[in-house]
Amino acid sequence: MSDPSHAIAAPIDDEETAIPLDEDAVGRISEGAPAWLSERRRHAWSMFENTAFPTTRSEEWRYTDVSRVVNLADLRLVTRASLPQNGHRPPMLAAAMDEDHAAAGHTVLIDGTVTHVDLDPALAEQGVILTSLRSAVHEHGDLLEELLATEGLPPEEGKFEALNAALWTDGVLLYVPRDVKLELPVRATRWLSHAGSAVCTRTLVVAEPGSQVSYVEEVLSEDFERRTLVSSATEVIARDGAQVQCVSIQRLGRDAFYQSAQRTLAHRGSTLDTLNVNLGASVSRLDLNAQLLGPGAHSDMLGLYFGDDHQHFDHNTSQDHIAPDTGSDLLFKGALDDHSRAAFRGIIRVHPEAQRTDAYQTNRNLLLSDEARADSLPNLEIEADDVKCSHGASVGQLDSETLFYLLSRGMSRQQAERLVVLGFLRDVMTRLPLGGVVEKVTRAIERKLQHV
Amino acid sequence: MSDTPILTITGLRAKVADEDIDILTGLDLTLQPGEIHAIMGPNGSGKSTLAKVLAGHPDYEVTAGEIVFQGTSIHDLEPDERARAGVFLAFQYPAEVPGVSIANFLRAALQARLEKDEEVDLFDFQDLLLERMELLDMDPSFAERPVNDGFSGGEKKRNEILQMAVLRPALALMDETDSGLDIDALQIVAHGVNTLRAENPEMTILLITHYQRLLNYIKPDVVHVMVNGRIVRSGGPEVALELEEQGYADWKTQEVVPA
């Protein structure tokens, strides 16, 4: 972002809150924690140490040479929120939060620590829980012991999943009891301010049978002056018949490496939909796995990205159909300008029991410059015989005749690109049923388009 | 003549940018404000090239001659600058813009005509659009459809006319507007053009067409015959009728054996 009103996020200046990523850090972060959690963190750290750093030789990381993206030894863990001295929120954070009036509840995370939670008291009375993971460790220990980094994203999943499971500082627990329906979304705003930090946070969403909830998070920062790791682990569980939507909008500043792992577990008759919008960060990596665990479960998986400069987006998705009569529909669309680059690697896996699966996977890219690049690798792995599956991928240039058509109506090249990009991404946005989210995403894209 | 011509083309030569041979080979043409001119000619005569060169298509390069629009050379103007100056090209094959409604497309086009700190008023725009659609007997729901996406040939041409109605150009270049239209669609489009013309008699129109039939519905003041990249004959509407009877064969022969 070249807007001069945007400050640059400063390096960590408080040595007490900044510690190297090592075994000592695991010990320090575990102080005061229950035994199960300390043990889980220690186990995760040993998984981290025993897992090789990913290289492009592995199929899952072929599009991103992560050893060139981040050197973990250079990063420092931040364990406390550092609010601005004058008590004022940075303008970018304030603007994002002020858009979020219509909500069932809010959480704010500053540098990986929850600093604010509010929830509609009527919902709290019905048993809805919205709280920080740090509090939940004590107040809802049984729930966390059962579900945090266990069936969702255990440290065995990979190097970064293990790092996050060992060193998460805080995060959000959202729990919706049986048959409770939230009309408005729960919103989370995650703000990062320290260049050179590693911030690991987790999100756990549990929707009990017949409940309904949507969770919308926005991750944002100014530009950093050196490489900064923002690591997310999101576990979402929709029990029988629950309806869950999770939206994540990433607007980090330059020099951020955004690493997000998400797993959704959809039980019988549930719908569990996700939308990931990636607009910021220098490098972003999304690992998204949808598990269709019970008959009748369905997941829509939407993705949007828009790159400029030298931004690099890597999307690694999988749709696991484990039970029969399940459906999933993935649509990832992105526009790429300048030297930006996107990779999509997606797989639909239909397990032997999963008869009558309906699974779709589409990735479409629009290149706005000759230097932009998109790679797309859709894949199918089908072990049942009665299924409907399809996958498709495309990479197209902004058509010169289309551009001329818009120019001939008086639009500048910039205005023409803006219109074409918004039009291209529109069918993803129109599939979002959530009020307010379309506007928020459109605004975020438009803000970015102003800089093209 | 006391009038200042709206468009004066002198000695215009132009080619496809990365090729050697000129397609326009010394074309002269003058249009007075409010006139309707038709350019007719066989396939390959350069008619559509002329339209694209006038609109500033980047695939074409002017190698000689001059185009003066409203008293100023437009040689150095980009296509969007020409459009904002008042040139409108109704495309033979308009592009599709998926996901962008006609209304949003037109709002962006009007926005482009404003100063940076000005914004199109949403309500004024809605009123304008509805009024323009009513004038052209169009259903308001048409404006909500994505631009040319899945349109029939007739719908695409009607969309061009609607844009012309909203943008109100001083000079409309209509490139083979009749191609691909059945007689009903042709009448609807011609009715639209005539309605706009009646509303604004100052609007100048250059019709580019292969066939005479469009000229039954839009009456030109002057008809030009174009062969091998230049105008070889100009006259009244009777020229079109002659062509209808005799075809272009005689003209082609004349070009092969220069006088």
Short mmCIF file of N, CA and C in Angstrom, two decimals, chain B residues 3 26 28 37 46 49 51 55 88 111 131 144 148 154 171 173 186 209 243:
data_model
loop_
_atom_site.label_atom_id
_atom_site.label_comp_id
_atom_site.label_asym_id
_atom_site.label_seq_id
_atom_site.Cartn_x
_atom_site.Cartn_y
_atom_site.Cartn_z
N ASP B 3 -20.13 26.44 -41.93
CA ASP B 3 -19.95 25.50 -40.83
C ASP B 3 -18.50 25.03 -40.73
N GLY B 26 -4.94 6.68 -48.55
CA GLY B 26 -5.08 8.08 -48.98
C GLY B 26 -6.53 8.48 -49.00
N ASP B 28 -9.84 10.67 -48.06
CA ASP B 28 -10.31 12.02 -47.74
C ASP B 28 -11.79 11.95 -47.42
N HIS B 37 -23.48 10.28 -42.88
CA HIS B 37 -22.77 9.75 -44.04
C HIS B 37 -22.74 8.23 -43.96
N GLY B 46 -11.49 -1.83 -46.35
CA GLY B 46 -10.89 -0.98 -45.32
C GLY B 46 -11.90 -0.21 -44.50
N THR B 49 -11.50 -0.89 -40.82
CA THR B 49 -10.21 -0.32 -40.42
C THR B 49 -10.36 1.17 -40.17
N ALA B 51 -13.00 2.76 -39.18
CA ALA B 51 -13.69 2.96 -37.90
C ALA B 51 -12.72 2.79 -36.74
N ALA B 55 -11.25 5.52 -33.96
CA ALA B 55 -11.44 5.34 -32.51
C ALA B 55 -10.11 5.16 -31.78
N PHE B 88 -17.68 8.20 -30.62
CA PHE B 88 -18.25 6.94 -30.12
C PHE B 88 -18.21 5.92 -31.25
N GLN B 111 -18.51 8.32 -15.15
CA GLN B 111 -17.57 8.72 -14.12
C GLN B 111 -16.25 9.18 -14.77
N GLU B 131 -34.68 7.01 -18.18
CA GLU B 131 -35.23 7.90 -19.19
C GLU B 131 -34.72 7.50 -20.59
N GLU B 144 -29.53 -4.45 -16.08
CA GLU B 144 -28.95 -5.24 -15.00
C GLU B 144 -28.17 -6.44 -15.52
N ASN B 148 -23.08 -7.68 -22.66
CA ASN B 148 -22.93 -8.55 -23.85
C ASN B 148 -22.72 -10.03 -23.53
N GLY B 154 -28.77 -9.21 -31.87
CA GLY B 154 -29.64 -8.04 -31.76
C GLY B 154 -29.48 -7.33 -30.43
N LEU B 171 -19.96 12.54 -32.39
CA LEU B 171 -19.76 11.76 -33.61
C LEU B 171 -19.91 10.28 -33.30
N LEU B 173 -19.65 6.55 -34.80
CA LEU B 173 -19.17 5.70 -35.88
C LEU B 173 -19.88 4.36 -35.72
N LEU B 186 -33.07 -5.24 -36.96
CA LEU B 186 -32.54 -4.11 -37.72
C LEU B 186 -33.44 -2.89 -37.56
N THR B 209 -21.24 0.23 -43.75
CA THR B 209 -22.07 -0.94 -44.04
C THR B 209 -21.71 -1.57 -45.38
N LEU B 243 -25.41 0.83 -56.32
CA LEU B 243 -24.57 -0.28 -55.85
C LEU B 243 -25.40 -1.54 -55.66
#
